JSON list of C-alpha atoms in Angstrom, two decimals:
[
{"chain": "M", "resi": 1, "resn": "UNK", "atom": "CA", "xyz": [83.23, 80.61, -66.72]},
{"chain": "M", "resi": 2, "resn": "UNK", "atom": "CA", "xyz": [79.66, 81.85, -67.28]},
{"chain": "M", "resi": 3, "resn": "UNK", "atom": "CA", "xyz": [78.05, 83.63, -65.15]},
{"chain": "M", "resi": 4, "resn": "UNK", "atom": "CA", "xyz": [73.64, 84.11, -64.87]},
{"chain": "M", "resi": 5, "resn": "UNK", "atom": "CA", "xyz": [72.13, 86.91, -63.99]},
{"chain": "M", "resi": 6, "resn": "UNK", "atom": "CA", "xyz": [68.43, 86.51, -63.73]},
{"chain": "M", "resi": 7, "resn": "UNK", "atom": "CA", "xyz": [65.95, 89.00, -62.99]},
{"chain": "M", "resi": 8, "resn": "UNK", "atom": "CA", "xyz": [62.25, 89.91, -63.05]},
{"chain": "M", "resi": 9, "resn": "UNK", "atom": "CA", "xyz": [60.35, 87.52, -60.55]},
{"chain": "M", "resi": 10, "resn": "UNK", "atom": "CA", "xyz": [58.39, 89.34, -58.02]},
{"chain": "M", "resi": 11, "resn": "UNK", "atom": "CA", "xyz": [55.09, 89.05, -56.22]},
{"chain": "M", "resi": 12, "resn": "UNK", "atom": "CA", "xyz": [51.76, 87.91, -57.94]},
{"chain": "M", "resi": 13, "resn": "UNK", "atom": "CA", "xyz": [48.02, 87.07, -57.66]},
{"chain": "M", "resi": 14, "resn": "UNK", "atom": "CA", "xyz": [46.22, 83.95, -58.93]},
{"chain": "M", "resi": 15, "resn": "UNK", "atom": "CA", "xyz": [45.70, 84.30, -62.05]},
{"chain": "M", "resi": 16, "resn": "UNK", "atom": "CA", "xyz": [48.81, 87.08, -63.34]},
{"chain": "M", "resi": 17, "resn": "UNK", "atom": "CA", "xyz": [51.72, 87.33, -65.04]},
{"chain": "M", "resi": 18, "resn": "UNK", "atom": "CA", "xyz": [54.95, 87.50, -64.53]},
{"chain": "M", "resi": 19, "resn": "UNK", "atom": "CA", "xyz": [58.77, 87.88, -66.92]},
{"chain": "M", "resi": 20, "resn": "UNK", "atom": "CA", "xyz": [61.68, 86.09, -65.03]},
{"chain": "M", "resi": 21, "resn": "UNK", "atom": "CA", "xyz": [64.74, 87.24, -67.84]},
{"chain": "M", "resi": 22, "resn": "UNK", "atom": "CA", "xyz": [68.55, 85.85, -67.72]},
{"chain": "M", "resi": 23, "resn": "UNK", "atom": "CA", "xyz": [71.77, 87.19, -69.02]},
{"chain": "M", "resi": 24, "resn": "UNK", "atom": "CA", "xyz": [74.53, 85.08, -69.84]},
{"chain": "M", "resi": 25, "resn": "UNK", "atom": "CA", "xyz": [78.13, 86.25, -69.92]},
{"chain": "M", "resi": 26, "resn": "UNK", "atom": "CA", "xyz": [81.53, 85.39, -70.32]},
{"chain": "M", "resi": 27, "resn": "UNK", "atom": "CA", "xyz": [81.72, 82.42, -71.79]},
{"chain": "M", "resi": 28, "resn": "UNK", "atom": "CA", "xyz": [78.96, 82.33, -73.50]},
{"chain": "M", "resi": 29, "resn": "UNK", "atom": "CA", "xyz": [80.69, 80.27, -76.41]},
{"chain": "M", "resi": 30, "resn": "UNK", "atom": "CA", "xyz": [80.68, 77.28, -74.23]},
{"chain": "M", "resi": 31, "resn": "UNK", "atom": "CA", "xyz": [76.92, 76.95, -73.99]},
{"chain": "M", "resi": 32, "resn": "UNK", "atom": "CA", "xyz": [74.42, 75.32, -75.93]},
{"chain": "M", "resi": 33, "resn": "UNK", "atom": "CA", "xyz": [70.85, 74.94, -73.79]},
{"chain": "M", "resi": 34, "resn": "UNK", "atom": "CA", "xyz": [69.06, 76.90, -71.43]},
{"chain": "M", "resi": 35, "resn": "UNK", "atom": "CA", "xyz": [66.41, 76.66, -68.77]},
{"chain": "M", "resi": 36, "resn": "UNK", "atom": "CA", "xyz": [65.09, 77.75, -65.70]},
{"chain": "M", "resi": 37, "resn": "UNK", "atom": "CA", "xyz": [64.37, 75.33, -62.75]},
{"chain": "M", "resi": 38, "resn": "UNK", "atom": "CA", "xyz": [62.66, 75.76, -59.52]},
{"chain": "M", "resi": 39, "resn": "UNK", "atom": "CA", "xyz": [62.26, 75.23, -55.90]},
{"chain": "M", "resi": 40, "resn": "UNK", "atom": "CA", "xyz": [59.58, 74.97, -53.72]},
{"chain": "M", "resi": 41, "resn": "UNK", "atom": "CA", "xyz": [60.53, 74.72, -49.83]},
{"chain": "M", "resi": 42, "resn": "UNK", "atom": "CA", "xyz": [60.58, 71.22, -48.82]},
{"chain": "M", "resi": 43, "resn": "UNK", "atom": "CA", "xyz": [60.52, 70.25, -52.86]},
{"chain": "M", "resi": 44, "resn": "UNK", "atom": "CA", "xyz": [62.99, 68.92, -55.03]},
{"chain": "M", "resi": 45, "resn": "UNK", "atom": "CA", "xyz": [64.22, 71.45, -57.53]},
{"chain": "M", "resi": 46, "resn": "UNK", "atom": "CA", "xyz": [62.16, 70.53, -60.07]},
{"chain": "M", "resi": 47, "resn": "UNK", "atom": "CA", "xyz": [63.09, 71.37, -64.75]},
{"chain": "M", "resi": 48, "resn": "UNK", "atom": "CA", "xyz": [60.28, 73.98, -65.72]},
{"chain": "M", "resi": 49, "resn": "UNK", "atom": "CA", "xyz": [60.46, 74.36, -69.69]},
{"chain": "M", "resi": 50, "resn": "UNK", "atom": "CA", "xyz": [64.41, 74.38, -71.56]},
{"chain": "M", "resi": 51, "resn": "UNK", "atom": "CA", "xyz": [65.32, 75.47, -74.20]},
{"chain": "M", "resi": 52, "resn": "UNK", "atom": "CA", "xyz": [68.03, 74.54, -76.98]},
{"chain": "M", "resi": 53, "resn": "UNK", "atom": "CA", "xyz": [70.48, 76.64, -79.19]},
{"chain": "M", "resi": 54, "resn": "UNK", "atom": "CA", "xyz": [68.20, 75.86, -82.05]},
{"chain": "M", "resi": 55, "resn": "UNK", "atom": "CA", "xyz": [65.10, 76.72, -80.62]},
{"chain": "M", "resi": 56, "resn": "UNK", "atom": "CA", "xyz": [63.60, 73.20, -79.11]},
{"chain": "M", "resi": 57, "resn": "UNK", "atom": "CA", "xyz": [62.05, 73.33, -76.59]},
{"chain": "M", "resi": 58, "resn": "UNK", "atom": "CA", "xyz": [61.10, 71.44, -73.82]},
{"chain": "M", "resi": 59, "resn": "UNK", "atom": "CA", "xyz": [58.02, 72.44, -71.14]},
{"chain": "M", "resi": 60, "resn": "UNK", "atom": "CA", "xyz": [56.85, 70.85, -67.23]},
{"chain": "M", "resi": 61, "resn": "UNK", "atom": "CA", "xyz": [53.44, 69.36, -67.42]},
{"chain": "M", "resi": 62, "resn": "UNK", "atom": "CA", "xyz": [52.58, 70.93, -64.81]},
{"chain": "M", "resi": 63, "resn": "UNK", "atom": "CA", "xyz": [53.28, 74.31, -66.96]},
{"chain": "M", "resi": 64, "resn": "UNK", "atom": "CA", "xyz": [52.47, 73.74, -70.47]},
{"chain": "M", "resi": 65, "resn": "UNK", "atom": "CA", "xyz": [50.35, 75.44, -71.95]},
{"chain": "M", "resi": 66, "resn": "UNK", "atom": "CA", "xyz": [50.77, 78.49, -69.33]},
{"chain": "M", "resi": 67, "resn": "UNK", "atom": "CA", "xyz": [54.73, 79.53, -69.65]},
{"chain": "M", "resi": 68, "resn": "UNK", "atom": "CA", "xyz": [56.51, 80.14, -72.36]},
{"chain": "M", "resi": 69, "resn": "UNK", "atom": "CA", "xyz": [60.81, 80.12, -72.70]},
{"chain": "M", "resi": 70, "resn": "UNK", "atom": "CA", "xyz": [61.88, 82.06, -75.51]},
{"chain": "M", "resi": 71, "resn": "UNK", "atom": "CA", "xyz": [65.45, 82.79, -76.54]},
{"chain": "M", "resi": 72, "resn": "UNK", "atom": "CA", "xyz": [67.46, 85.54, -78.21]},
{"chain": "M", "resi": 73, "resn": "UNK", "atom": "CA", "xyz": [70.75, 84.17, -78.23]},
{"chain": "M", "resi": 74, "resn": "UNK", "atom": "CA", "xyz": [72.23, 88.32, -79.77]},
{"chain": "M", "resi": 75, "resn": "UNK", "atom": "CA", "xyz": [71.56, 88.85, -76.32]},
{"chain": "M", "resi": 76, "resn": "UNK", "atom": "CA", "xyz": [72.95, 86.01, -75.11]},
{"chain": "M", "resi": 77, "resn": "UNK", "atom": "CA", "xyz": [69.47, 86.19, -73.35]},
{"chain": "M", "resi": 78, "resn": "UNK", "atom": "CA", "xyz": [66.75, 83.24, -72.35]},
{"chain": "M", "resi": 79, "resn": "UNK", "atom": "CA", "xyz": [63.40, 84.66, -71.21]},
{"chain": "M", "resi": 80, "resn": "UNK", "atom": "CA", "xyz": [60.48, 82.37, -69.79]},
{"chain": "M", "resi": 81, "resn": "UNK", "atom": "CA", "xyz": [56.95, 83.82, -69.78]},
{"chain": "M", "resi": 82, "resn": "UNK", "atom": "CA", "xyz": [54.59, 82.65, -67.24]},
{"chain": "M", "resi": 83, "resn": "UNK", "atom": "CA", "xyz": [51.06, 82.80, -67.70]},
{"chain": "M", "resi": 84, "resn": "UNK", "atom": "CA", "xyz": [47.48, 82.14, -65.96]},
{"chain": "M", "resi": 85, "resn": "UNK", "atom": "CA", "xyz": [49.91, 81.61, -62.40]},
{"chain": "M", "resi": 86, "resn": "UNK", "atom": "CA", "xyz": [49.08, 79.42, -59.40]},
{"chain": "M", "resi": 87, "resn": "UNK", "atom": "CA", "xyz": [49.82, 80.12, -56.32]},
{"chain": "M", "resi": 88, "resn": "UNK", "atom": "CA", "xyz": [51.34, 76.18, -56.24]},
{"chain": "M", "resi": 89, "resn": "UNK", "atom": "CA", "xyz": [53.83, 78.21, -58.73]},
{"chain": "M", "resi": 90, "resn": "UNK", "atom": "CA", "xyz": [55.59, 79.75, -55.57]},
{"chain": "M", "resi": 91, "resn": "UNK", "atom": "CA", "xyz": [59.23, 78.41, -55.94]},
{"chain": "M", "resi": 92, "resn": "UNK", "atom": "CA", "xyz": [62.83, 79.99, -56.30]},
{"chain": "M", "resi": 93, "resn": "UNK", "atom": "CA", "xyz": [63.64, 79.81, -59.76]},
{"chain": "M", "resi": 94, "resn": "UNK", "atom": "CA", "xyz": [66.78, 79.08, -61.32]},
{"chain": "M", "resi": 95, "resn": "UNK", "atom": "CA", "xyz": [68.14, 80.48, -64.61]},
{"chain": "M", "resi": 96, "resn": "UNK", "atom": "CA", "xyz": [70.29, 77.05, -65.89]},
{"chain": "M", "resi": 97, "resn": "UNK", "atom": "CA", "xyz": [72.61, 76.76, -69.05]},
{"chain": "M", "resi": 98, "resn": "UNK", "atom": "CA", "xyz": [74.10, 73.30, -69.93]},
{"chain": "M", "resi": 99, "resn": "UNK", "atom": "CA", "xyz": [78.25, 73.71, -71.10]},
{"chain": "M", "resi": 100, "resn": "UNK", "atom": "CA", "xyz": [79.37, 71.78, -74.20]},
{"chain": "M", "resi": 101, "resn": "UNK", "atom": "CA", "xyz": [83.31, 70.61, -74.51]},
{"chain": "M", "resi": 102, "resn": "UNK", "atom": "CA", "xyz": [85.09, 71.55, -77.40]},
{"chain": "M", "resi": 103, "resn": "UNK", "atom": "CA", "xyz": [84.35, 67.95, -77.70]},
{"chain": "M", "resi": 104, "resn": "UNK", "atom": "CA", "xyz": [81.22, 68.29, -77.28]},
{"chain": "M", "resi": 105, "resn": "UNK", "atom": "CA", "xyz": [80.88, 66.56, -74.27]},
{"chain": "M", "resi": 106, "resn": "UNK", "atom": "CA", "xyz": [77.95, 68.45, -72.16]},
{"chain": "M", "resi": 107, "resn": "UNK", "atom": "CA", "xyz": [76.92, 68.85, -68.80]},
{"chain": "M", "resi": 108, "resn": "UNK", "atom": "CA", "xyz": [74.00, 70.29, -67.69]},
{"chain": "M", "resi": 109, "resn": "UNK", "atom": "CA", "xyz": [74.24, 71.07, -64.62]},
{"chain": "M", "resi": 110, "resn": "UNK", "atom": "CA", "xyz": [77.83, 73.17, -64.61]},
{"chain": "M", "resi": 111, "resn": "UNK", "atom": "CA", "xyz": [76.32, 77.49, -64.52]},
{"chain": "M", "resi": 112, "resn": "UNK", "atom": "CA", "xyz": [73.29, 78.12, -62.41]},
{"chain": "M", "resi": 113, "resn": "UNK", "atom": "CA", "xyz": [71.88, 81.87, -62.03]},
{"chain": "M", "resi": 114, "resn": "UNK", "atom": "CA", "xyz": [71.29, 83.05, -58.34]},
{"chain": "M", "resi": 115, "resn": "UNK", "atom": "CA", "xyz": [68.10, 82.75, -58.31]},
{"chain": "M", "resi": 116, "resn": "UNK", "atom": "CA", "xyz": [65.32, 84.84, -58.33]},
{"chain": "M", "resi": 117, "resn": "UNK", "atom": "CA", "xyz": [61.95, 84.86, -55.85]},
{"chain": "M", "resi": 118, "resn": "UNK", "atom": "CA", "xyz": [58.40, 83.92, -57.58]},
{"chain": "M", "resi": 119, "resn": "UNK", "atom": "CA", "xyz": [55.82, 84.66, -54.58]},
{"chain": "M", "resi": 120, "resn": "UNK", "atom": "CA", "xyz": [51.42, 84.02, -56.40]},
{"chain": "M", "resi": 121, "resn": "UNK", "atom": "CA", "xyz": [49.49, 84.76, -53.73]},
{"chain": "M", "resi": 122, "resn": "UNK", "atom": "CA", "xyz": [45.37, 82.85, -53.67]}
]
């Protein structure tokens, strides 16, 4: 099992910045890609950004140029630097880790953090 603990959410004015952190513990050898999802009230959970163990990144179009995902493999931690925040970025942000089995089968939705609230005021 893997435990994911997020921190760094909060309330910020439009145009401001926040940095989210997600620390992984437990069976970390089974983790491949990590990422951040968000879910706003009444909306489906959506991918914000993801990063592979090798450092390749992927972003939602809505956050490109404003958000940066990074990963410290030595600390088993993934970060999301969010700049130029907009009210539409308001959501609960969830850390996600993809599990990879011993034979290479990927399970992208096996591990989730508890979520951290990000609220951007206009």
